């Protein structure tokens, strides 16, 4: 990574304002504060955590959408350690994904063996019942071709993953029952709508590096307990001044080489802070609105980054219907189903499951009644124990701009952390991390932006953090 931008004409200062309290902003704030910078974090909403949060619904604590991470998400795990939240997540000892085919009624399992890559997946693949023998053999060949791709090659971003897979002998069924099973959940798009660069990043890193890389982790408590609760404690301990319900409305370079940040703290109320460094860790549209003229070369590119929705259908049954933490489905519109009973605080028996539906552009605005009519019968197909079970409650959470759309060409639209305006840095899952829009990308972006800022301030950068990430 290059380190650029001295803060010209300005003595090495040690003040920063981080705008945006999602995972990118909280990571940047912690890293800057750990290096001795006086940091103020401004977040427009009443809570931290951005797109990964929880809310109360009666006695339940509901996540806005199921979030998972993989063992290869080292930056997000750095973050969990830094906010002291390891005890609030579960990470599989060994990859285990039950995959139920609603058409045949058969369950397959994606697991790993204690063998070197790529043999660690070979046995599981050889037994995977949702593909023919020929299709299973073709997967091995495509995986080897994937392994040979150079992630640094910009040409990968010009190709869609679906065409690339088809050209490597992957049938429509293989794409649906294997590649999209993982890809839709991690990229928030089908292979046909995904950049090969982003798909290759996910599949190479998750499946073809370390044998344990794809072990799956998830929060065993509400997301808000981690990202807001523990996050806030860590920020307080690090000396960061956290201002929630505080929206940045303008960034102005000042004559001394620093920044003035106008903040709205309530209706008709506001304040202004000065700082040597500003890290803008807000979604791309908001970043575009706040960036001073000339700060990035082609600001219009930020508005060309598309977005993709995620829908969660939450169902509370009167009995246990899902015996494992989660199941993935093929042969059904249902994608992944997670048990939320314990983490939501559901009491009085029964089970709470969340159906996590990625890349559902055609469903995101459907009324709850329509989604209920569509998904309850499908859940009976995917979860045999749901047949005849009583349904106590169904509700829906919709995130219309859950992630950026990982379409081919998006790589050229994502800016890096350094702007042309000295002292102003960009962070956010949508910036150029090489990762799709994930918690991992968000934390990485925050670490990169803060490393650039520290370097510009002449402060030491703890490379261990970046290497660990
Ligand atoms: C339903 C759903 C499911 C997902 N599932 C997964 C998953 O399984 N695994 C995974 O890794 N990722 C998942 N993601 C993606 C992940 O949540 C995001 O990539 C990540 O949280 C983005 O973090 P961020 O800090 O970049 O941005 P954000 O979370 O968008 O944070 C930006 C913050 O800036 C604040 N802000 C905006 N404008 C201003 C302003 N002017 N002043 C002050 N504050 C402002 C916003 O309020 C927000 O809090 C999912 C997302 C959703 C919505």
Short mmCIF file of N, CA, C and O in Angstrom, two decimals, residues 9 19 105 162 205 243 335 355 358 360 370 372 425 427 442:
data_model
loop_
_atom_site.label_atom_id
_atom_site.label_comp_id
_atom_site.label_asym_id
_atom_site.label_seq_id
_atom_site.Cartn_x
_atom_site.Cartn_y
_atom_site.Cartn_z
N UNK A 9 1.96 22.45 5.22
CA UNK A 9 1.84 23.71 5.94
C UNK A 9 1.19 23.57 7.29
O UNK A 9 0.69 24.55 7.85
N UNK A 19 -16.49 10.52 10.07
CA UNK A 19 -17.91 10.71 9.77
C UNK A 19 -18.50 9.36 9.37
O UNK A 19 -18.08 8.77 8.38
N UNK A 105 -35.95 -33.72 -1.88
CA UNK A 105 -36.04 -34.04 -0.45
C UNK A 105 -34.72 -34.55 0.13
O UNK A 105 -34.68 -35.06 1.25
N UNK A 162 -20.76 -15.66 -14.40
CA UNK A 162 -21.61 -16.68 -14.99
C UNK A 162 -21.06 -17.15 -16.34
O UNK A 162 -20.97 -18.36 -16.60
N UNK A 205 -10.26 -16.87 -1.96
CA UNK A 205 -9.86 -16.66 -0.57
C UNK A 205 -10.58 -17.65 0.34
O UNK A 205 -9.99 -18.21 1.26
N UNK A 243 -20.40 10.94 18.91
CA UNK A 243 -21.60 11.77 18.84
C UNK A 243 -22.61 11.07 17.93
O UNK A 243 -22.42 11.02 16.72
N UNK A 335 -33.37 -19.23 0.12
CA UNK A 335 -31.91 -19.34 -0.04
C UNK A 335 -31.27 -19.92 1.22
O UNK A 335 -30.80 -21.04 1.21
N UNK A 355 -35.33 -16.12 7.23
CA UNK A 355 -35.02 -16.54 5.87
C UNK A 355 -34.28 -15.37 5.22
O UNK A 355 -34.82 -14.27 5.10
N UNK A 358 -30.95 -12.87 -0.59
CA UNK A 358 -30.07 -11.87 -1.21
C UNK A 358 -30.47 -11.65 -2.67
O UNK A 358 -31.10 -12.52 -3.29
N UNK A 360 -32.66 -9.91 -4.25
CA UNK A 360 -34.09 -10.12 -4.57
C UNK A 360 -34.72 -8.80 -5.04
O UNK A 360 -35.69 -8.32 -4.45
N UNK A 370 -47.96 -10.85 0.79
CA UNK A 370 -47.53 -11.59 -0.41
C UNK A 370 -46.31 -12.45 -0.08
O UNK A 370 -46.20 -13.61 -0.49
N UNK A 372 -45.47 -13.56 2.82
CA UNK A 372 -45.92 -14.62 3.72
C UNK A 372 -46.52 -15.78 2.89
O UNK A 372 -46.17 -16.94 3.10
N UNK A 425 -9.85 11.40 3.86
CA UNK A 425 -9.75 9.99 3.47
C UNK A 425 -11.13 9.39 3.34
O UNK A 425 -12.07 9.82 4.02
N UNK A 427 -13.55 5.86 3.46
CA UNK A 427 -13.68 4.47 3.92
C UNK A 427 -15.11 4.04 3.66
O UNK A 427 -15.99 4.85 3.40
N UNK A 442 -15.71 -3.50 4.94
CA UNK A 442 -15.89 -2.27 5.72
C UNK A 442 -14.72 -2.08 6.68
O UNK A 442 -14.12 -1.00 6.75
#
